[in-house]
């Protein structure tokens, strides 16, 4: 690109100089012609003062002194004499000069010379000048270019990179400050801004963490006390028992909501993963299935798990893996009508692949692009279940991204949904 | 179950309501229950009475659960006692988890995620070892 600019610049310089020199030389040529003519005039005047007619030989010898092809025309336009036999080939430059006083005649002298010959020195000079100046111009352009990169492009690039990182949620990023000028100040302000944002995020995390801890303590009490009451139902009315069950289930719901809010806040801060270690994906999956078993039984769902006992080790935070599987599987169970089918298969490929399939409500077409958005709930599930928070899949998607995996799905409303989750096998990926 | 093989459980928990429901439940399950309202009290009770198992909260006034666990593990008796950590501190921080794993054997649970029934199941499982 820059090489092209230098070549273009060089060509422009060369053409401009050539043009200028050509003009100069044209003027010069005229001067030469006048001079030649004056010389002829003078010689003739000196030598043939008394003569009334000119010997053609003398004229020819005079014209021979002229560099270039010369034609001498009489008053009547007749060619009186010329100095060369052959005309030049190619483009010529010619100058015609009318002169009075050549033995009382009003004759015209025309001198012509090939342009190429006239301009040869001009071209040579232009070329020399170009060869001299272009490297200098190239060096100057290069210096300007490097200066641009150093002073403007590099700081801007660094800032753009940092901005993108912040957009991706990395608030620890700092833009490098290259200078003390406006761009440097911009980078400094940017860094101050991200520090403040980070501090705000930290406060937010601390708040959510503490708030959820504070919320959990009374919730635990509620849960445990209602659990004890529900265990011994003798002597209480059916209505009381129903109300107790409602207290219990709502307490559960509240606990889940607190958990989801906390996880969502962690996921946003990228702090969901606390420890990373080798964990058996199948073991975690099996324990999630166990946990969901009562609900699977209650809804008479046909549950199929297709994976061997042989461990499948991945490198991740077991809590995070649990959150991923738990959310997807409990959704499948929750949104599949009685008697439906849910399956979980786990395969080892280049990464660990989990396939969670259900014959449930499915995701309506218009909702498919939105299911990973925070607090989004599709209309068809809103109708049958008012309890969801709309945070589950948002957390899942972010958690998967955090461990370096991927999630996609196929779904047809009324037919069911299949989620495909890949999780990296080792830390190196 | 006879008086001789009745196991003693120490509950160290600053929340009175949680302490009392756990105590009631475990008493009904035929455990001998001791209770302490904070870490310091918990440590003293443990060292005096040598319970078979300690249910330990983490966030408490006076002395936190981690400090109690550390002191316990320095004691000739305490270094082997079963400890189940119960906390509502979600996931806790890395230091807590690391601390707990270094001071094994301690079992780590979130109170909120557990029903009383699963808690008693876990206690029986741990005591069987």
GROMACS .gro file of N, CA, C and O in nm, chain A residues 208-210 212-225 227-228 231 248 252 255-256 258-259 262 266 273-275 319, chain B residues 13 15-18 20-22 25 28 59 86-94 97 108 110-119:
model
  256
  208UNK      N    1  -2.462  -0.858   4.641
  208UNK     CA    2  -2.547  -0.972   4.606
  208UNK      C    3  -2.512  -1.093   4.692
  208UNK      O    4  -2.598  -1.164   4.741
  209UNK      N    5  -2.380  -1.112   4.712
  209UNK     CA    6  -2.335  -1.226   4.790
  209UNK      C    7  -2.385  -1.217   4.934
  209UNK      O    8  -2.440  -1.312   4.989
  210UNK      N    9  -2.368  -1.099   4.992
  210UNK     CA   10  -2.411  -1.082   5.131
  210UNK      C   11  -2.563  -1.085   5.143
  210UNK      O   12  -2.619  -1.147   5.233
  212UNK      N   13  -2.769  -1.233   4.949
  212UNK     CA   14  -2.823  -1.368   4.934
  212UNK      C   15  -2.795  -1.452   5.058
  212UNK      O   16  -2.875  -1.534   5.099
  213UNK      N   17  -2.682  -1.424   5.123
  213UNK     CA   18  -2.654  -1.495   5.248
  213UNK      C   19  -2.758  -1.458   5.354
  213UNK      O   20  -2.813  -1.543   5.424
  214UNK      N   21  -2.785  -1.330   5.363
  214UNK     CA   22  -2.883  -1.283   5.461
  214UNK      C   23  -3.022  -1.338   5.430
  214UNK      O   24  -3.096  -1.372   5.519
  215UNK      N   25  -3.053  -1.347   5.301
  215UNK     CA   26  -3.185  -1.398   5.263
  215UNK      C   27  -3.195  -1.548   5.290
  215UNK      O   28  -3.302  -1.599   5.323
  216UNK      N   29  -3.083  -1.615   5.277
  216UNK     CA   30  -3.086  -1.760   5.290
  216UNK      C   31  -3.110  -1.808   5.432
  216UNK      O   32  -3.172  -1.912   5.452
  217UNK      N   33  -3.058  -1.733   5.528
  217UNK     CA   34  -3.073  -1.779   5.666
  217UNK      C   35  -3.220  -1.794   5.706
  217UNK      O   36  -3.262  -1.902   5.746
  218UNK      N   37  -3.303  -1.688   5.690
  218UNK     CA   38  -3.444  -1.707   5.723
  218UNK      C   39  -3.512  -1.810   5.633
  218UNK      O   40  -3.600  -1.882   5.678
  219UNK      N   41  -3.467  -1.819   5.508
  219UNK     CA   42  -3.526  -1.918   5.418
  219UNK      C   43  -3.498  -2.060   5.467
  219UNK      O   44  -3.583  -2.147   5.458
  220UNK      N   45  -3.378  -2.079   5.518
  220UNK     CA   46  -3.344  -2.211   5.570
  220UNK      C   47  -3.433  -2.245   5.689
  220UNK      O   48  -3.485  -2.357   5.699
  221UNK      N   49  -3.451  -2.145   5.776
  221UNK     CA   50  -3.538  -2.169   5.891
  221UNK      C   51  -3.678  -2.205   5.843
  221UNK      O   52  -3.737  -2.305   5.887
  222UNK      N   53  -3.731  -2.128   5.749
  222UNK     CA   54  -3.865  -2.155   5.694
  222UNK      C   55  -3.873  -2.297   5.639
  222UNK      O   56  -3.968  -2.371   5.664
  223UNK      N   57  -3.770  -2.331   5.564
  223UNK     CA   58  -3.769  -2.460   5.499
  223UNK      C   59  -3.766  -2.574   5.600
  223UNK      O   60  -3.843  -2.670   5.592
  224UNK      N   61  -3.678  -2.561   5.697
  224UNK     CA   62  -3.663  -2.668   5.794
  224UNK      C   63  -3.785  -2.682   5.884
  224UNK      O   64  -3.829  -2.792   5.914
  225UNK      N   65  -3.840  -2.568   5.927
  225UNK     CA   66  -3.957  -2.576   6.015
  225UNK      C   67  -4.077  -2.635   5.941
  225UNK      O   68  -4.148  -2.719   5.994
  227UNK      N   69  -4.063  -2.830   5.695
  227UNK     CA   70  -4.030  -2.971   5.670
  227UNK      C   71  -4.070  -3.059   5.790
  227UNK      O   72  -4.131  -3.164   5.774
  228UNK      N   73  -4.036  -3.007   5.910
  228UNK     CA   74  -4.070  -3.082   6.031
  228UNK      C   75  -4.221  -3.092   6.045
  228UNK      O   76  -4.275  -3.200   6.075
  231UNK      N   77  -4.383  -3.343   5.819
  231UNK     CA   78  -4.352  -3.482   5.848
  231UNK      C   79  -4.459  -3.544   5.938
  231UNK      O   80  -4.491  -3.661   5.925
  248UNK      N   81  -4.406  -2.447   5.203
  248UNK     CA   82  -4.284  -2.522   5.176
  248UNK      C   83  -4.238  -2.503   5.031
  248UNK      O   84  -4.122  -2.470   5.004
  252UNK      N   85  -3.904  -2.315   4.877
  252UNK     CA   86  -3.813  -2.376   4.781
  252UNK      C   87  -3.790  -2.284   4.663
  252UNK      O   88  -3.677  -2.265   4.618
  255UNK      N   89  -3.577  -1.997   4.748
  255UNK     CA   90  -3.437  -2.038   4.758
  255UNK      C   91  -3.374  -2.048   4.621
  255UNK      O   92  -3.262  -2.002   4.598
  256UNK      N   93  -3.451  -2.108   4.529
  256UNK     CA   94  -3.398  -2.122   4.393
  256UNK      C   95  -3.375  -1.986   4.327
  256UNK      O   96  -3.278  -1.965   4.257
  258UNK      N   97  -3.312  -1.703   4.477
  258UNK     CA   98  -3.193  -1.642   4.538
  258UNK      C   99  -3.068  -1.702   4.475
  258UNK      O  100  -2.975  -1.631   4.438
  259UNK      N  101  -3.069  -1.835   4.461
  259UNK     CA  102  -2.954  -1.902   4.397
  259UNK      C  103  -2.933  -1.852   4.255
  259UNK      O  104  -2.821  -1.823   4.214
  262UNK      N  105  -2.797  -1.500   4.240
  262UNK     CA  106  -2.657  -1.500   4.278
  262UNK      C  107  -2.571  -1.553   4.163
  262UNK      O  108  -2.469  -1.494   4.127
  266UNK      N  109  -2.291  -1.365   3.941
  266UNK     CA  110  -2.155  -1.419   3.929
  266UNK      C  111  -2.114  -1.437   3.784
  266UNK      O  112  -2.002  -1.409   3.745
  273UNK      N  113  -1.691  -1.956   3.819
  273UNK     CA  114  -1.594  -2.063   3.845
  273UNK      C  115  -1.503  -2.022   3.959
  273UNK      O  116  -1.436  -1.920   3.953
  274UNK      N  117  -1.501  -2.105   4.062
  274UNK     CA  118  -1.418  -2.075   4.179
  274UNK      C  119  -1.292  -2.159   4.177
  274UNK      O  120  -1.184  -2.112   4.206
  275UNK      N  121  -1.312  -2.285   4.152
  275UNK     CA  122  -1.197  -2.375   4.145
  275UNK      C  123  -1.205  -2.448   4.012
  275UNK      O  124  -1.313  -2.471   3.959
  319UNK      N  125  -1.909  -2.724   4.053
  319UNK     CA  126  -2.033  -2.650   4.081
  319UNK      C  127  -2.094  -2.593   3.953
  319UNK      O  128  -2.215  -2.595   3.933
  442UNK      N  129  -2.381  -2.281   6.593
  442UNK     CA  130  -2.463  -2.201   6.500
  442UNK      C  131  -2.512  -2.077   6.574
  442UNK      O  132  -2.564  -2.089   6.684
  444UNK      N  133  -2.747  -1.864   6.462
  444UNK     CA  134  -2.890  -1.838   6.441
  444UNK      C  135  -2.973  -1.929   6.533
  444UNK      O  136  -2.976  -2.051   6.514
  445UNK      N  137  -3.043  -1.866   6.629
  445UNK     CA  138  -3.115  -1.944   6.730
  445UNK      C  139  -3.218  -2.038   6.667
  445UNK      O  140  -3.228  -2.155   6.705
  446UNK      N  141  -3.293  -1.989   6.569
  446UNK     CA  142  -3.399  -2.071   6.510
  446UNK      C  143  -3.341  -2.195   6.441
  446UNK      O  144  -3.397  -2.304   6.450
  447UNK      N  145  -3.231  -2.176   6.372
  447UNK     CA  146  -3.170  -2.289   6.302
  447UNK      C  147  -3.113  -2.387   6.404
  447UNK      O  148  -3.126  -2.508   6.390
  449UNK      N  149  -3.210  -2.440   6.709
  449UNK     CA  150  -3.310  -2.515   6.784
  449UNK      C  151  -3.380  -2.620   6.697
  449UNK      O  152  -3.405  -2.731   6.743
  450UNK      N  153  -3.406  -2.590   6.569
  450UNK     CA  154  -3.472  -2.692   6.487
  450UNK      C  155  -3.378  -2.809   6.461
  450UNK      O  156  -3.418  -2.925   6.460
  451UNK      N  157  -3.249  -2.778   6.446
  451UNK     CA  158  -3.153  -2.887   6.427
  451UNK      C  159  -3.143  -2.971   6.554
  451UNK      O  160  -3.143  -3.095   6.547
  454UNK      N  161  -3.460  -3.186   6.594
  454UNK     CA  162  -3.463  -3.296   6.498
  454UNK      C  163  -3.365  -3.406   6.537
  454UNK      O  164  -3.398  -3.524   6.536
  457UNK      N  165  -3.469  -3.602   6.841
  457UNK     CA  166  -3.572  -3.699   6.804
  457UNK      C  167  -3.509  -3.819   6.734
  457UNK      O  168  -3.562  -3.930   6.737
  488UNK      N  169  -1.995  -1.827   5.924
  488UNK     CA  170  -2.003  -1.686   5.961
  488UNK      C  171  -2.068  -1.672   6.098
  488UNK      O  172  -2.189  -1.689   6.111
  515UNK      N  173  -2.160  -2.623   5.773
  515UNK     CA  174  -2.289  -2.581   5.720
  515UNK      C  175  -2.281  -2.431   5.703
  515UNK      O  176  -2.252  -2.361   5.799
  516UNK      N  177  -2.304  -2.385   5.583
  516UNK     CA  178  -2.301  -2.240   5.570
  516UNK      C  179  -2.396  -2.195   5.462
  516UNK      O  180  -2.425  -2.267   5.368
  517UNK      N  181  -2.443  -2.074   5.479
  517UNK     CA  182  -2.526  -2.015   5.375
  517UNK      C  183  -2.444  -1.925   5.285
  517UNK      O  184  -2.495  -1.867   5.191
  518UNK      N  185  -2.318  -1.914   5.320
  518UNK     CA  186  -2.230  -1.832   5.238
  518UNK      C  187  -2.215  -1.903   5.104
  518UNK      O  188  -2.154  -2.008   5.097
  519UNK      N  189  -2.274  -1.850   4.998
  519UNK     CA  190  -2.287  -1.928   4.875
  519UNK      C  191  -2.153  -1.953   4.810
  519UNK      O  192  -2.080  -1.860   4.781
  520UNK      N  193  -2.124  -2.081   4.790
  520UNK     CA  194  -2.000  -2.117   4.722
  520UNK      C  195  -1.876  -2.079   4.801
  520UNK      O  196  -1.772  -2.138   4.786
  521UNK      N  197  -1.892  -1.979   4.887
  521UNK     CA  198  -1.782  -1.921   4.964
  521UNK      C  199  -1.665  -1.882   4.875
  521UNK      O  200  -1.669  -1.900   4.756
  522UNK      N  201  -1.565  -1.827   4.934
  522UNK     CA  202  -1.454  -1.785   4.849
  522UNK      C  203  -1.351  -1.897   4.837
  522UNK      O  204  -1.358  -1.998   4.907
  523UNK      N  205  -1.258  -1.876   4.746
  523UNK     CA  206  -1.157  -1.979   4.721
  523UNK      C  207  -1.083  -2.016   4.848
  523UNK      O  208  -1.055  -2.133   4.872
  526UNK      N  209  -1.275  -2.265   5.065
  526UNK     CA  210  -1.275  -2.400   5.009
  526UNK      C  211  -1.138  -2.464   5.023
  526UNK      O  212  -1.125  -2.579   5.064
  537UNK      N  213  -1.838  -3.030   5.353
  537UNK     CA  214  -1.878  -2.893   5.328
  537UNK      C  215  -2.015  -2.890   5.263
  537UNK      O  216  -2.038  -2.952   5.161
  539UNK      N  217  -2.393  -2.657   5.182
  539UNK     CA  218  -2.472  -2.534   5.188
  539UNK      C  219  -2.600  -2.568   5.264
  539UNK      O  220  -2.672  -2.657   5.225
  540UNK      N  221  -2.625  -2.495   5.372
  540UNK     CA  222  -2.744  -2.519   5.452
  540UNK      C  223  -2.870  -2.514   5.369
  540UNK      O  224  -2.959  -2.597   5.378
  541UNK      N  225  -2.874  -2.408   5.290
  541UNK     CA  226  -2.994  -2.380   5.215
  541UNK      C  227  -3.032  -2.488   5.115
  541UNK      O  228  -3.147  -2.506   5.080
  542UNK      N  229  -2.929  -2.560   5.068
  542UNK     CA  230  -2.955  -2.663   4.969
  542UNK      C  231  -2.999  -2.794   5.032
  542UNK      O  232  -3.031  -2.889   4.963
  543UNK      N  233  -2.995  -2.801   5.163
  543UNK     CA  234  -3.018  -2.929   5.229
  543UNK      C  235  -3.151  -2.931   5.302
  543UNK      O  236  -3.187  -2.836   5.369
  544UNK      N  237  -3.217  -3.045   5.291
  544UNK     CA  238  -3.333  -3.063   5.378
  544UNK      C  239  -3.280  -3.121   5.509
  544UNK      O  240  -3.168  -3.173   5.513
  545UNK      N  241  -3.360  -3.111   5.614
  545UNK     CA  242  -3.317  -3.167   5.742
  545UNK      C  243  -3.296  -3.317   5.730
  545UNK      O  244  -3.207  -3.373   5.791
  546UNK      N  245  -3.381  -3.378   5.647
  546UNK     CA  246  -3.372  -3.521   5.629
  546UNK      C  247  -3.238  -3.561   5.566
  546UNK      O  248  -3.171  -3.652   5.614
  547UNK      N  249  -3.201  -3.487   5.461
  547UNK     CA  250  -3.073  -3.523   5.398
  547UNK      C  251  -2.956  -3.491   5.491
  547UNK      O  252  -2.853  -3.556   5.485
  548UNK      N  253  -2.975  -3.391   5.576
  548UNK     CA  254  -2.870  -3.359   5.672
  548UNK      C  255  -2.851  -3.475   5.770
  548UNK      O  256  -2.737  -3.518   5.795
   0.00000   0.00000   0.00000
